[in-house]
């Protein structure tokens, strides 16, 4: 209830501060009998970790997840799966210069006001470092999904003004990981990389967008009326640091469309019922209809910049927040595995929930 | 878990089908001692109900909410508040012509596939009629919010191509209810009304957007990391029928901004700490910062149109779904009170959750 | 969270005050496709209702449950099932004489202190009348259980000093409903009836015990570590008005036993694995093992008695609470269907939960 | 939902197997601003740990809890508190001899049937070792309770036939820890110790009872109707390994009492309203009334005994389970801190829930 738990049946609880001893996650509700490939978990973490390329923060963290429970002889036992990630860069750093200052557009002020105290080191709990725990949990959700033939893929569709065309996209999944920016349009990707490097050089940051596509999702996932599949996906994405907006299917472009144009006609394709168009984004009435699910997330520019900004401290005095340190010039390349993880967690949860739908 | 409950402490569960005997809601967790103004609840329902103006469906429903429990001598007792709304038009209608047909972009297909059967009359549980129960519950949430000095207002910002400028808006709250379309820009409102009437005449429908502003929200609402205030708002909005997208603060426009431009600087304003700009939309790190909260929701065009469409039936046969009956040419005027209700429910819930934050 | 919801997947929320307009229940999570026999629901309510025999309160309530949603053409649709029970005796009674007095061992004092106000008429929400809603919901849970071959039966094993021998009992299920006291030992039943009539004549009340047996329960129900099957059963029983204790299997008699004597040895019986004894009460490690589940509940004497008692009022003045009105001299005959209902709700919930245990 | 989480607002999730790498707990929902005394947490763990005296198992575990998150500079921050306890004896032991055998009255059979596989080493997740995590969490709950003037104390009241008189007890709290058996009647304690040693010598085990008293509990804790304070306490106790029964207040002795005798009369004592007797056990209508809360729990004899027992293996073959190894001859001395921890967790949770009761 204090917000660190996500999911109903496939349920995760994360913990840990950016510069505390460790971060991690408990998965409660992962079915028994699932084979766990630890290398896959690690490979997912590696996609998110800092220092992976020239366009992300150069902070060094190994981000090694250790499974402490719930897996026996390589298989889940149905008991809670605990994964621990030690913080390595957390020892000796001195954050006292921002201990009482509120960095603009960070969570310093709101945490202090809400809780009366806070672990100010590196943003504490509000740091995006917490998302490493989500990626570890999401990797296990993905293993469950693959077992059911469901695949979740995310990619960068926009950095600043550099954008792929409007949704839906017909992308080459294999292209996503070919560049450090994770945009499947390889030509655009190069432009994005150049742009981000430029922004970085300026000590500034830039926003971006991440799209995702879920394929192979069985018909029937989603629980009306409040837990519609897209509502759960939306909450999941908006809970990611820096995410400011979510749309699925026709999304905001549906505003200007007419019903006669927007409606997806059903037709029979072999044994299956499909729709001629997919403005519904694979979800109708909050329930998956078997067509590909796709959505788009807006990410704001990272708040940490290399220039001095005016602000106030805890006592209300006007102060200057000095720009320094290493930072992500653009969050979206590293957001890709996080978006996938959260989407996988949502779908895994609804897969389980759907098992109790009928007598 | 089957998705008909919303909220953690201020918690509602709705029930009822569009053409069943009744719909309604239980609120569990409304604090004791709140004065209940039944006329206010009714006035909120009247804003949502069909037949209220020339640009909404002409179906007749009284939408009278009767409180059956939880209120004693005009005051809440802390026990569950049950409100019942009888269905009046539900008796003799014949829906057998669509009993086995899947209307395009409705939930007929997905409900049938998920549950194996369904109440096909008027869409059953998937009908937006369910939102009347939300509005009734939201009215009580609003009474709680007013008690705490919090005000939630929504309005139509776009119908088709007719749009107010991008967010944030500086609107005249009193203008919202002055026109049947609920757009506070009165000149634009007239154009929207004309446009909707035109669309209606064509038997077609059109999408739109609803914006909302929450004022007076205390600092500290929202529970990191998964139950961020905006994530909960996003889920709430996306759970409304026909909603396809959600953004708050800078939203999708944040994609093209730089950090140096996007960051909201803190300053001291009398006893309060405010920000010079409000790209954060009143929420930082998932927690309200005392600035106005604002967001925007995309609504697709209503799926029911007055023209024949091809589709399939339960057996996979190709069929024609005949266009007929009364429908909403554009959902946004009636969506306004629903958006307000859902927002009020979210904020009320977080107000209560925030009471247990500190020792 | 305010305590009016029970269950995780097969989830009920009850509402209503003893002398308000109505009481009722929403079931959210009942699987789709279950045939609903409304006469069975009513027959269960009739077993609980007042006025059914000479040894229960003579208050008249029809206790007719009307299904308002979630059932279409006699079958559940997977949407919330709402059942409403109108209060008939609730109109004109005058309870003003106890409006500010605290009846001994009732909930008047604690409700007033907790909530600051209360519906004092007939005990309001604290009245055992609320359990009618549980019985209605439990009837549907029973229908689900029967579908899975599970049977829940409760019976009176003790009234005051008149007791069946210690557990486990080998009873004739058919005997339970043969007498108005619902003790399957028919000879003892007659003594109990005579005893209760005597107690009633004295204007006093007496305690009793209800036992239950669950047969046909599949192996594997129960969720370690906190939601052990017996822990959930215990909470369910203790939530029934006047219940003061719960034990299962060897229960309190296990205190004086040795491990060598208490341990249940496994053996192969045809294709099944059974235990030679059943001190475990059909539950090991919190999970059903296929043997019959049995437990016992203690009920205190009803607090309403026909004699004057000293007490205090809301202002702390010493007052006399006058003994008057109709009351139950012993709660256990009417508690039998409530115990069954709560047990059925627990088992139905765990049946569903168990469907997601394995990949 | 998979049962490893307890509580609503003060919420714990435990993880870990008896012979896995570690066990531990996340507390989500502990209010910010609570001073954490790590020595107190350790002292509570020491009361539960193996090897502490001659009458408990001689297995060696340091049971050192390390706080990895949620506490900053000695004070809670409102973020999840993670505590990790490494398993020390877990490395090299060989449990292969019971890998496929079902030990009588253990959870081997039910876990295998439910999950299809299991960590058989030392009982895996079903081991009472899991309760160390509860004690660590309970210690923090106790710190919160002390802050509110609430004190929870448990003690052994019975070992086999050696019993204190029926409840309620007027005990000397300071006496509890004076003997290794934790019975405050010091004379009886010596007899219990002698008896347990005798049982141990025989390679057998014996049951017992643990009582608890909660003092200083404010009026108003407990949430009708399903989450009554005693129902939550009952579930909490019954979730402890080997617990077979729970009663509070008059409990099972209430069965033979009359209402005229059982009813607790209210009277004014200074500024407070109290009751002349306390058969209600401090709880009326499921809500604390300010009087001391007391209850009793039955514990069965430990299933591990030093004698050969017949059983079956996973394939249904008849086998002999060899008696060997170190074990607890009687569980109740070590159950005392566990009972306290679970009671503290319940009361802490209801303390927080009660903060949102009134407007």
mmCIF file of N, CA and C in Angstrom, chain A residues 140-230:
data_model
loop_
_atom_site.group_PDB
_atom_site.id
_atom_site.type_symbol
_atom_site.label_atom_id
_atom_site.label_comp_id
_atom_site.label_asym_id
_atom_site.label_seq_id
_atom_site.Cartn_x
_atom_site.Cartn_y
_atom_site.Cartn_z
ATOM 1 N N UNK A 140 12.257 -12.563 -15.452
ATOM 2 C CA UNK A 140 11.571 -13.810 -15.090
ATOM 3 C C UNK A 140 10.158 -13.820 -15.669
ATOM 4 N N UNK A 141 9.513 -12.661 -15.659
ATOM 5 C CA UNK A 141 8.192 -12.571 -16.305
ATOM 6 C C UNK A 141 8.306 -12.919 -17.783
ATOM 7 N N UNK A 142 9.366 -12.438 -18.419
ATOM 8 C CA UNK A 142 9.570 -12.749 -19.840
ATOM 9 C C UNK A 142 9.733 -14.250 -20.063
ATOM 10 N N UNK A 143 10.460 -14.904 -19.158
ATOM 11 C CA UNK A 143 10.625 -16.359 -19.296
ATOM 12 C C UNK A 143 9.273 -17.056 -19.224
ATOM 13 N N UNK A 144 8.411 -16.572 -18.354
ATOM 14 C CA UNK A 144 7.068 -17.138 -18.256
ATOM 15 C C UNK A 144 6.287 -16.870 -19.544
ATOM 16 N N UNK A 145 6.452 -15.666 -20.079
ATOM 17 C CA UNK A 145 5.722 -15.312 -21.300
ATOM 18 C C UNK A 145 6.190 -16.144 -22.493
ATOM 19 N N UNK A 146 7.498 -16.307 -22.607
ATOM 20 C CA UNK A 146 8.021 -17.102 -23.719
ATOM 21 C C UNK A 146 7.444 -18.517 -23.652
ATOM 22 N N UNK A 147 7.332 -19.018 -22.438
ATOM 23 C CA UNK A 147 6.712 -20.323 -22.214
ATOM 24 C C UNK A 147 5.302 -20.371 -22.795
ATOM 25 N N UNK A 148 4.630 -19.229 -22.834
ATOM 26 C CA UNK A 148 3.271 -19.148 -23.383
ATOM 27 C C UNK A 148 3.248 -18.541 -24.784
ATOM 28 N N UNK A 149 4.434 -18.357 -25.369
ATOM 29 C CA UNK A 149 4.475 -17.858 -26.742
ATOM 30 C C UNK A 149 4.228 -16.363 -26.885
ATOM 31 N N UNK A 150 4.448 -15.623 -25.823
ATOM 32 C CA UNK A 150 4.227 -14.176 -25.864
ATOM 33 C C UNK A 150 5.578 -13.465 -25.885
ATOM 34 N N UNK A 151 5.691 -12.456 -26.750
ATOM 35 C CA UNK A 151 6.954 -11.728 -26.883
ATOM 36 C C UNK A 151 6.728 -10.227 -26.735
ATOM 37 N N UNK A 152 7.563 -9.612 -25.930
ATOM 38 C CA UNK A 152 7.470 -8.183 -25.654
ATOM 39 C C UNK A 152 8.735 -7.507 -26.160
ATOM 40 N N UNK A 153 8.569 -6.514 -27.013
ATOM 41 C CA UNK A 153 9.741 -5.785 -27.504
ATOM 42 C C UNK A 153 9.480 -4.287 -27.477
ATOM 43 N N UNK A 154 10.461 -3.564 -26.973
ATOM 44 C CA UNK A 154 10.365 -2.106 -26.962
ATOM 45 C C UNK A 154 11.520 -1.523 -27.757
ATOM 46 N N UNK A 155 11.364 -0.282 -28.154
ATOM 47 C CA UNK A 155 12.419 0.375 -28.946
ATOM 48 C C UNK A 155 12.230 1.880 -28.862
ATOM 49 N N UNK A 156 13.294 2.583 -29.155
ATOM 50 C CA UNK A 156 13.249 4.037 -29.167
ATOM 51 C C UNK A 156 12.668 4.493 -30.499
ATOM 52 N N UNK A 157 11.632 5.311 -30.437
ATOM 53 C CA UNK A 157 11.024 5.801 -31.673
ATOM 54 C C UNK A 157 11.291 7.288 -31.890
ATOM 55 N N UNK A 158 11.768 7.949 -30.846
ATOM 56 C CA UNK A 158 11.980 9.388 -30.984
ATOM 57 C C UNK A 158 13.004 9.875 -29.960
ATOM 58 N N UNK A 159 13.869 10.779 -30.421
ATOM 59 C CA UNK A 159 14.785 11.511 -29.528
ATOM 60 C C UNK A 159 14.684 12.970 -29.946
ATOM 61 N N UNK A 160 14.186 13.797 -29.059
ATOM 62 C CA UNK A 160 13.978 15.195 -29.435
ATOM 63 C C UNK A 160 13.061 15.269 -30.643
ATOM 64 N N UNK A 161 13.523 15.988 -31.676
ATOM 65 C CA UNK A 161 12.684 16.131 -32.872
ATOM 66 C C UNK A 161 12.860 14.973 -33.850
ATOM 67 N N UNK A 162 13.843 14.138 -33.596
ATOM 68 C CA UNK A 162 14.124 13.019 -34.508
ATOM 69 C C UNK A 162 13.172 11.868 -34.231
ATOM 70 N N UNK A 163 12.238 11.646 -35.146
ATOM 71 C CA UNK A 163 11.158 10.721 -34.835
ATOM 72 C C UNK A 163 10.852 9.760 -35.980
ATOM 73 N N UNK A 164 10.511 8.541 -35.621
ATOM 74 C CA UNK A 164 9.911 7.627 -36.575
ATOM 75 C C UNK A 164 8.512 8.146 -36.916
ATOM 76 N N UNK A 165 7.894 7.661 -37.984
ATOM 77 C CA UNK A 165 6.537 8.118 -38.307
ATOM 78 C C UNK A 165 5.554 7.685 -37.215
ATOM 79 N N UNK A 166 4.333 8.229 -37.267
ATOM 80 C CA UNK A 166 3.344 7.854 -36.246
ATOM 81 C C UNK A 166 3.066 6.349 -36.244
ATOM 82 N N UNK A 167 2.557 5.881 -35.155
ATOM 83 C CA UNK A 167 2.181 4.474 -34.994
ATOM 84 C C UNK A 167 1.050 4.115 -35.949
ATOM 85 N N UNK A 168 0.850 2.831 -36.296
ATOM 86 C CA UNK A 168 1.698 1.701 -35.909
ATOM 87 C C UNK A 168 2.914 1.558 -36.813
ATOM 88 N N UNK A 169 3.974 0.984 -36.232
ATOM 89 C CA UNK A 169 5.225 0.750 -36.950
ATOM 90 C C UNK A 169 5.344 -0.695 -37.377
ATOM 91 N N UNK A 170 5.939 -0.879 -38.519
ATOM 92 C CA UNK A 170 6.251 -2.236 -38.950
ATOM 93 C C UNK A 170 7.766 -2.371 -38.862
ATOM 94 N N UNK A 171 8.259 -2.797 -37.738
ATOM 95 C CA UNK A 171 9.708 -2.731 -37.489
ATOM 96 C C UNK A 171 10.371 -4.101 -37.607
ATOM 97 N N UNK A 172 11.673 -4.043 -37.763
ATOM 98 C CA UNK A 172 12.531 -5.231 -37.736
ATOM 99 C C UNK A 172 13.023 -5.395 -36.294
ATOM 100 N N UNK A 173 12.451 -6.333 -35.592
ATOM 101 C CA UNK A 173 12.791 -6.500 -34.169
ATOM 102 C C UNK A 173 14.306 -6.661 -33.992
ATOM 103 N N UNK A 174 14.912 -7.404 -34.891
ATOM 104 C CA UNK A 174 16.344 -7.670 -34.756
ATOM 105 C C UNK A 174 17.205 -6.413 -34.838
ATOM 106 N N UNK A 175 16.646 -5.376 -35.404
ATOM 107 C CA UNK A 175 17.431 -4.141 -35.520
ATOM 108 C C UNK A 175 17.572 -3.379 -34.207
ATOM 109 N N UNK A 176 16.681 -3.648 -33.281
ATOM 110 C CA UNK A 176 16.642 -2.823 -32.065
ATOM 111 C C UNK A 176 17.994 -2.770 -31.370
ATOM 112 N N UNK A 177 18.569 -3.941 -31.158
ATOM 113 C CA UNK A 177 19.807 -3.982 -30.388
ATOM 114 C C UNK A 177 21.055 -3.719 -31.247
ATOM 115 N N UNK A 178 20.840 -3.392 -32.506
ATOM 116 C CA UNK A 178 22.007 -3.182 -33.368
ATOM 117 C C UNK A 178 22.727 -1.879 -33.105
ATOM 118 N N UNK A 179 22.015 -0.918 -32.509
ATOM 119 C CA UNK A 179 22.683 0.348 -32.175
ATOM 120 C C UNK A 179 22.498 0.650 -30.702
ATOM 121 N N UNK A 180 23.365 1.498 -30.193
ATOM 122 C CA UNK A 180 23.318 1.799 -28.757
ATOM 123 C C UNK A 180 22.094 2.614 -28.372
ATOM 124 N N UNK A 181 21.398 3.180 -29.387
ATOM 125 C CA UNK A 181 20.229 3.998 -29.057
ATOM 126 C C UNK A 181 18.928 3.197 -29.105
ATOM 127 N N UNK A 182 19.030 1.988 -29.667
ATOM 128 C CA UNK A 182 17.893 1.049 -29.693
ATOM 129 C C UNK A 182 16.700 1.541 -30.516
ATOM 130 N N UNK A 183 16.999 2.206 -31.620
ATOM 131 C CA UNK A 183 15.952 2.559 -32.580
ATOM 132 C C UNK A 183 16.080 1.610 -33.767
ATOM 133 N N UNK A 184 15.032 0.908 -34.171
ATOM 134 C CA UNK A 184 15.149 -0.101 -35.228
ATOM 135 C C UNK A 184 15.311 0.498 -36.621
ATOM 136 N N UNK A 185 15.025 1.788 -36.758
ATOM 137 C CA UNK A 185 15.312 2.464 -38.027
ATOM 138 C C UNK A 185 16.779 2.876 -37.954
ATOM 139 N N UNK A 186 17.645 2.088 -38.610
ATOM 140 C CA UNK A 186 19.084 2.213 -38.348
ATOM 141 C C UNK A 186 19.650 3.549 -38.815
ATOM 142 N N UNK A 187 19.069 4.074 -39.857
ATOM 143 C CA UNK A 187 19.529 5.359 -40.353
ATOM 144 C C UNK A 187 19.189 6.460 -39.340
ATOM 145 N N UNK A 188 17.949 6.406 -38.889
ATOM 146 C CA UNK A 188 17.515 7.375 -37.883
ATOM 147 C C UNK A 188 18.329 7.208 -36.601
ATOM 148 N N UNK A 189 18.634 5.963 -36.292
ATOM 149 C CA UNK A 189 19.388 5.671 -35.076
ATOM 150 C C UNK A 189 20.709 6.428 -35.059
ATOM 151 N N UNK A 190 21.376 6.412 -36.186
ATOM 152 C CA UNK A 190 22.672 7.107 -36.242
ATOM 153 C C UNK A 190 22.505 8.595 -35.976
ATOM 154 N N UNK A 191 21.445 9.167 -36.539
ATOM 155 C CA UNK A 191 21.173 10.583 -36.292
ATOM 156 C C UNK A 191 20.886 10.837 -34.816
ATOM 157 N N UNK A 192 20.154 9.943 -34.239
ATOM 158 C CA UNK A 192 19.829 10.085 -32.811
ATOM 159 C C UNK A 192 21.105 10.073 -31.970
ATOM 160 N N UNK A 193 21.991 9.131 -32.289
ATOM 161 C CA UNK A 193 23.230 8.998 -31.524
ATOM 162 C C UNK A 193 24.049 10.280 -31.627
ATOM 163 N N UNK A 194 24.167 10.769 -32.836
ATOM 164 C CA UNK A 194 24.897 12.030 -33.047
ATOM 165 C C UNK A 194 24.257 13.160 -32.241
ATOM 166 N N UNK A 195 22.962 13.206 -32.291
ATOM 167 C CA UNK A 195 22.224 14.255 -31.593
ATOM 168 C C UNK A 195 22.454 14.166 -30.072
ATOM 169 N N UNK A 196 22.363 12.970 -29.548
ATOM 170 C CA UNK A 196 22.533 12.795 -28.096
ATOM 171 C C UNK A 196 23.953 13.189 -27.684
ATOM 172 N N UNK A 197 24.922 12.817 -28.508
ATOM 173 C CA UNK A 197 26.309 13.186 -28.180
ATOM 174 C C UNK A 197 26.459 14.694 -28.145
ATOM 175 N N UNK A 198 25.794 15.349 -29.060
ATOM 176 C CA UNK A 198 25.835 16.805 -29.129
ATOM 177 C C UNK A 198 25.219 17.423 -27.858
ATOM 178 N N UNK A 199 24.064 16.905 -27.517
ATOM 179 C CA UNK A 199 23.355 17.372 -26.310
ATOM 180 C C UNK A 199 24.247 17.180 -25.089
ATOM 181 N N UNK A 200 24.887 16.028 -25.034
ATOM 182 C CA UNK A 200 25.743 15.692 -23.905
ATOM 183 C C UNK A 200 26.893 16.677 -23.796
ATOM 184 N N UNK A 201 27.467 16.972 -24.947
ATOM 185 C CA UNK A 201 28.579 17.907 -24.979
ATOM 186 C C UNK A 201 28.167 19.259 -24.405
ATOM 187 N N UNK A 202 26.922 19.600 -24.634
ATOM 188 C CA UNK A 202 26.396 20.874 -24.141
ATOM 189 C C UNK A 202 26.034 20.807 -22.660
ATOM 190 N N UNK A 203 26.190 19.639 -22.072
ATOM 191 C CA UNK A 203 25.810 19.502 -20.662
ATOM 192 C C UNK A 203 24.308 19.520 -20.457
ATOM 193 N N UNK A 204 23.597 19.318 -21.541
ATOM 194 C CA UNK A 204 22.134 19.368 -21.449
ATOM 195 C C UNK A 204 21.549 17.966 -21.637
ATOM 196 N N UNK A 205 20.257 17.871 -21.625
ATOM 197 C CA UNK A 205 19.564 16.588 -21.812
ATOM 198 C C UNK A 205 18.391 16.797 -22.758
ATOM 199 N N UNK A 206 17.853 15.693 -23.245
ATOM 200 C CA UNK A 206 16.762 15.773 -24.222
ATOM 201 C C UNK A 206 15.755 14.647 -23.964
ATOM 202 N N UNK A 207 14.505 14.890 -24.273
ATOM 203 C CA UNK A 207 13.459 13.880 -24.095
ATOM 204 C C UNK A 207 13.442 12.868 -25.222
ATOM 205 N N UNK A 208 12.501 11.946 -25.146
ATOM 206 C CA UNK A 208 12.392 10.920 -26.178
ATOM 207 C C UNK A 208 11.147 10.082 -25.988
ATOM 208 N N UNK A 209 10.967 9.147 -26.896
ATOM 209 C CA UNK A 209 9.799 8.265 -26.816
ATOM 210 C C UNK A 209 10.222 6.815 -26.983
ATOM 211 N N UNK A 210 9.540 5.957 -26.281
ATOM 212 C CA UNK A 210 9.758 4.516 -26.412
ATOM 213 C C UNK A 210 8.435 3.870 -26.820
ATOM 214 N N UNK A 211 8.482 3.040 -27.836
ATOM 215 C CA UNK A 211 7.304 2.272 -28.256
ATOM 216 C C UNK A 211 7.509 0.814 -27.875
ATOM 217 N N UNK A 212 6.409 0.103 -27.780
ATOM 218 C CA UNK A 212 6.507 -1.324 -27.492
ATOM 219 C C UNK A 212 5.474 -2.080 -28.289
ATOM 220 N N UNK A 213 5.787 -3.321 -28.574
ATOM 221 C CA UNK A 213 4.857 -4.199 -29.261
ATOM 222 C C UNK A 213 4.846 -5.552 -28.549
ATOM 223 N N UNK A 214 3.642 -6.052 -28.326
ATOM 224 C CA UNK A 214 3.483 -7.346 -27.656
ATOM 225 C C UNK A 214 2.828 -8.284 -28.654
ATOM 226 N N UNK A 215 3.532 -9.353 -28.983
ATOM 227 C CA UNK A 215 3.024 -10.289 -29.981
ATOM 228 C C UNK A 215 2.779 -11.660 -29.369
ATOM 229 N N UNK A 216 1.774 -12.331 -29.869
ATOM 230 C CA UNK A 216 1.458 -13.673 -29.384
ATOM 231 C C UNK A 216 0.590 -13.672 -28.143
ATOM 232 N N UNK A 217 0.121 -12.505 -27.760
ATOM 233 C CA UNK A 217 -0.699 -12.425 -26.556
ATOM 234 C C UNK A 217 -2.030 -13.135 -26.792
ATOM 235 N N UNK A 218 -2.375 -14.087 -25.956
ATOM 236 C CA UNK A 218 -3.641 -14.800 -26.157
ATOM 237 C C UNK A 218 -4.840 -13.858 -26.007
ATOM 238 N N UNK A 219 -5.937 -14.209 -26.615
ATOM 239 C CA UNK A 219 -7.176 -13.447 -26.461
ATOM 240 C C UNK A 219 -7.688 -13.614 -25.034
ATOM 241 N N UNK A 220 -8.154 -12.521 -24.454
ATOM 242 C CA UNK A 220 -8.833 -12.644 -23.156
ATOM 243 C C UNK A 220 -8.095 -12.044 -21.975
ATOM 244 N N UNK A 221 -6.917 -11.485 -22.194
ATOM 245 C CA UNK A 221 -6.195 -10.909 -21.051
ATOM 246 C C UNK A 221 -6.698 -9.495 -20.759
ATOM 247 N N UNK A 222 -6.871 -9.199 -19.481
ATOM 248 C CA UNK A 222 -7.409 -7.909 -19.058
ATOM 249 C C UNK A 222 -8.653 -8.136 -18.235
ATOM 250 N N UNK A 223 -8.832 -7.309 -17.208
ATOM 251 C CA UNK A 223 -9.965 -7.509 -16.307
ATOM 252 C C UNK A 223 -10.806 -6.245 -16.257
ATOM 253 N N UNK A 224 -11.941 -6.261 -16.929
ATOM 254 C CA UNK A 224 -12.807 -5.092 -16.803
ATOM 255 C C UNK A 224 -13.340 -4.985 -15.364
ATOM 256 N N UNK A 225 -13.647 -3.783 -14.904
ATOM 257 C CA UNK A 225 -13.688 -2.562 -15.651
ATOM 258 C C UNK A 225 -12.522 -1.628 -15.319
ATOM 259 N N UNK A 226 -11.952 -1.802 -14.113
ATOM 260 C CA UNK A 226 -10.883 -0.882 -13.727
ATOM 261 C C UNK A 226 -9.516 -1.408 -14.155
ATOM 262 N N UNK A 227 -9.383 -2.711 -14.213
ATOM 263 C CA UNK A 227 -8.087 -3.306 -14.516
ATOM 264 C C UNK A 227 -7.995 -3.709 -15.980
ATOM 265 N N UNK A 228 -8.455 -2.827 -16.829
ATOM 266 C CA UNK A 228 -8.330 -3.059 -18.266
ATOM 267 C C UNK A 228 -6.856 -3.237 -18.595
ATOM 268 N N UNK A 229 -6.587 -4.060 -19.593
ATOM 269 C CA UNK A 229 -5.197 -4.354 -19.926
ATOM 270 C C UNK A 229 -4.404 -3.076 -20.225
ATOM 271 N N UNK A 230 -4.988 -2.186 -20.997
ATOM 272 C CA UNK A 230 -4.248 -0.967 -21.337
ATOM 273 C C UNK A 230 -4.129 -0.025 -20.149
#
